[in-house]
Amino acid sequence: MLFRSATTADATNIYIIMTARGLNPRLKIIARASEEDAEKHLLTAGADRVVSPYNFAGYRIAQTFLRPNVVDFFDTAMLQNHHPLEIEEVQVQQGSRVVGQSLEGSRIRQEMGVIVLAIKGENSQMRFNPAPDEVIHDGDHLIVMGEPDGLRRLEESATEHA
């Protein structure tokens, strides 16, 4: 279950987070920080993640200046209607047809047109740009990019039993 706290007052968000955490300790809470130093207080109150629109905007401005073509790529791929690419997270379920397969052997890219950008194991670091011989394990989270139809087919392959 996911909960968002996004009022414009950090003190109100802290109160909401503490209340929500008290009601459901397993709740995933994402909070909005209005002030720069509020992140640590929101995390202490029980938020799992904190998003700061000001930090995000500053980062976006800097990236637009430093890496304009990268920003253009993401804007074109993610925001334009004529080229609907999406970046998704697909969790591999035990017994699915891709478990135990290498990326190359799974034929995710060849059959579904989906690019695996990274793999995050249950208890491991994020592995970026995984090699073709990287083996897919149950519980892995595949960070992937592709068209919606290909992503849907991958999700079905990753969750259906072989």
Tab-separated table of C-alpha atoms in Angstrom:
chain	number	residue	atom	x	y	z
A	1	MET	CA	0.000	0.000	0.000
A	2	LEU	CA	1.327	3.438	-0.944
A	3	PHE	CA	0.628	6.733	0.780
A	4	ARG	CA	1.648	10.225	-0.295
A	5	SER	CA	1.916	13.263	1.925
A	6	ALA	CA	2.240	16.372	-0.200
A	7	THR	CA	0.933	19.422	1.612
A	8	THR	CA	2.889	22.641	1.276
A	9	ALA	CA	3.731	22.737	5.010
A	10	ASP	CA	6.505	20.416	6.212
A	11	ALA	CA	5.156	20.362	9.782
A	12	THR	CA	1.775	19.176	8.487
A	13	ASN	CA	3.475	16.484	6.393
A	14	ILE	CA	5.398	15.292	9.466
A	15	TYR	CA	2.170	15.007	11.462
A	16	ILE	CA	0.444	13.135	8.613
A	17	ILE	CA	3.405	10.758	8.226
A	18	MET	CA	3.554	9.971	11.939
A	19	THR	CA	-0.198	9.329	12.010
A	20	ALA	CA	-0.126	7.129	8.906
A	21	ARG	CA	2.925	5.194	10.152
A	22	GLY	CA	1.172	4.620	13.484
A	23	LEU	CA	-1.890	3.239	11.718
A	24	ASN	CA	0.073	0.988	9.359
A	25	PRO	CA	3.778	0.309	9.998
A	26	ARG	CA	4.154	-1.460	6.602
A	27	LEU	CA	2.775	1.459	4.591
A	28	LYS	CA	5.132	2.865	1.936
A	29	ILE	CA	5.167	6.628	2.498
A	30	ILE	CA	6.451	9.198	0.015
A	31	ALA	CA	6.546	12.774	1.250
A	32	ARG	CA	7.055	16.207	-0.290
A	33	ALA	CA	9.618	18.525	1.283
A	34	SER	CA	8.982	22.238	0.994
A	35	GLU	CA	12.168	23.401	2.681
A	36	GLU	CA	15.719	22.291	1.991
A	37	ASP	CA	16.444	20.941	5.488
A	38	ALA	CA	13.068	19.208	5.918
A	39	GLU	CA	14.127	15.910	4.311
A	40	LYS	CA	15.854	14.539	7.417
A	41	HIS	CA	12.829	15.408	9.586
A	42	LEU	CA	10.389	13.741	7.180
A	43	LEU	CA	12.552	10.601	7.084
A	44	THR	CA	12.811	10.582	10.884
A	45	ALA	CA	9.009	10.889	11.104
A	46	GLY	CA	8.702	7.695	9.055
A	47	ALA	CA	8.713	8.593	5.357
A	48	ASP	CA	10.381	6.017	3.110
A	49	ARG	CA	11.241	8.564	0.450
A	50	VAL	CA	11.212	12.343	0.229
A	51	VAL	CA	10.767	14.384	-2.930
A	52	SER	CA	11.717	18.036	-3.119
A	53	PRO	CA	10.280	19.923	-6.094
A	54	TYR	CA	12.902	22.630	-5.606
A	55	ASN	CA	15.821	20.182	-5.688
A	56	PHE	CA	14.296	18.437	-8.684
A	57	ALA	CA	13.828	21.716	-10.561
A	58	GLY	CA	17.387	22.799	-9.773
A	59	TYR	CA	18.741	19.463	-10.943
A	60	ARG	CA	16.658	19.675	-14.128
A	61	ILE	CA	17.932	23.170	-14.919
A	62	ALA	CA	21.546	22.077	-14.390
A	63	GLN	CA	21.094	18.963	-16.552
A	64	THR	CA	19.463	21.001	-19.319
A	65	PHE	CA	22.518	23.240	-19.345
A	66	LEU	CA	25.172	20.498	-18.990
A	67	ARG	CA	23.554	17.649	-20.973
A	68	PRO	CA	20.924	19.141	-23.259
A	69	ASN	CA	20.821	16.145	-25.613
A	70	VAL	CA	20.224	13.711	-22.756
A	71	VAL	CA	17.350	15.867	-21.493
A	72	ASP	CA	15.981	16.097	-25.048
A	73	PHE	CA	16.175	12.302	-25.364
A	74	PHE	CA	14.137	11.731	-22.209
A	75	ASP	CA	11.648	14.450	-23.112
A	76	THR	CA	11.182	12.980	-26.582
A	77	ALA	CA	11.017	9.386	-25.385
A	78	MET	CA	8.840	9.929	-22.352
A	79	LEU	CA	6.663	12.944	-23.061
A	80	GLN	CA	5.952	12.975	-26.775
A	81	ASN	CA	2.872	11.195	-28.072
A	82	HIS	CA	4.528	10.145	-31.347
A	83	HIS	CA	7.130	7.926	-29.645
A	84	PRO	CA	5.620	6.333	-26.544
A	85	LEU	CA	8.528	4.858	-24.628
A	86	GLU	CA	8.190	4.105	-20.959
A	87	ILE	CA	10.637	3.180	-18.242
A	88	GLU	CA	9.195	0.576	-15.895
A	89	GLU	CA	10.131	-1.704	-13.040
A	90	VAL	CA	9.157	-5.346	-13.497
A	91	GLN	CA	9.565	-7.806	-10.627
A	92	VAL	CA	10.406	-11.358	-11.664
A	93	GLN	CA	8.256	-13.940	-9.878
A	94	GLN	CA	9.433	-17.389	-8.831
A	95	GLY	CA	8.767	-19.982	-11.537
A	96	SER	CA	8.416	-17.517	-14.417
A	97	ARG	CA	9.895	-18.449	-17.783
A	98	VAL	CA	12.739	-15.908	-17.466
A	99	VAL	CA	14.067	-17.190	-14.110
A	100	GLY	CA	17.457	-18.823	-14.566
A	101	GLN	CA	17.833	-17.417	-18.075
A	102	SER	CA	20.577	-15.044	-19.112
A	103	LEU	CA	19.393	-11.729	-20.538
A	104	GLU	CA	20.392	-12.944	-23.983
A	105	GLY	CA	18.739	-16.333	-23.476
A	106	SER	CA	15.515	-14.740	-22.248
A	107	ARG	CA	15.210	-12.911	-25.609
A	108	ILE	CA	13.587	-9.933	-23.867
A	109	ARG	CA	15.140	-7.453	-26.277
A	110	GLN	CA	14.713	-9.560	-29.424
A	111	GLU	CA	11.115	-10.689	-28.854
A	112	MET	CA	9.643	-7.787	-26.898
A	113	GLY	CA	11.751	-4.831	-28.002
A	114	VAL	CA	12.519	-4.015	-24.365
A	115	ILE	CA	15.918	-2.824	-23.163
A	116	VAL	CA	17.035	-3.890	-19.675
A	117	LEU	CA	18.735	-0.824	-18.215
A	118	ALA	CA	19.494	-2.307	-14.791
A	119	ILE	CA	18.768	-5.216	-12.480
A	120	LYS	CA	18.164	-4.799	-8.752
A	121	GLY	CA	18.265	-8.068	-6.821
A	122	GLU	CA	16.372	-8.665	-3.594
A	123	ASN	CA	19.440	-7.970	-1.441
A	124	SER	CA	21.947	-6.531	-3.879
A	125	GLN	CA	23.112	-3.306	-5.415
A	126	MET	CA	21.643	-1.946	-8.641
A	127	ARG	CA	23.545	-3.459	-11.580
A	128	PHE	CA	23.504	-0.960	-14.455
A	129	ASN	CA	23.845	-1.937	-18.105
A	130	PRO	CA	23.879	-5.673	-17.331
A	131	ALA	CA	25.867	-7.934	-19.640
A	132	PRO	CA	24.062	-10.356	-21.989
A	133	ASP	CA	25.205	-13.292	-19.822
A	134	GLU	CA	23.720	-11.767	-16.627
A	135	VAL	CA	21.332	-14.353	-15.129
A	136	ILE	CA	17.815	-13.340	-14.066
A	137	HIS	CA	16.752	-14.578	-10.612
A	138	ASP	CA	13.336	-14.744	-8.997
A	139	GLY	CA	12.697	-11.588	-7.014
A	140	ASP	CA	14.892	-9.465	-9.308
A	141	HIS	CA	13.533	-6.071	-10.276
A	142	LEU	CA	14.256	-5.342	-13.937
A	143	ILE	CA	14.476	-1.650	-14.766
A	144	VAL	CA	13.417	-1.619	-18.406
A	145	MET	CA	12.595	0.744	-21.259
A	146	GLY	CA	10.326	0.033	-24.188
A	147	GLU	CA	6.962	0.575	-25.796
A	148	PRO	CA	3.894	-0.209	-23.664
A	149	ASP	CA	2.995	-3.405	-25.544
A	150	GLY	CA	6.483	-4.872	-25.118
A	151	LEU	CA	6.532	-3.929	-21.445
A	152	ARG	CA	3.156	-5.603	-20.937
A	153	ARG	CA	4.443	-8.804	-22.578
A	154	LEU	CA	7.567	-8.748	-20.402
A	155	GLU	CA	5.474	-8.305	-17.267
A	156	GLU	CA	3.378	-11.309	-18.286
A	157	SER	CA	6.534	-13.387	-18.902
A	158	ALA	CA	8.039	-12.318	-15.592
A	159	THR	CA	4.947	-13.165	-13.555
A	160	GLU	CA	3.478	-16.229	-15.306
A	161	HIS	CA	4.745	-19.668	-14.363
A	162	ALA	CA	6.629	-21.550	-17.066
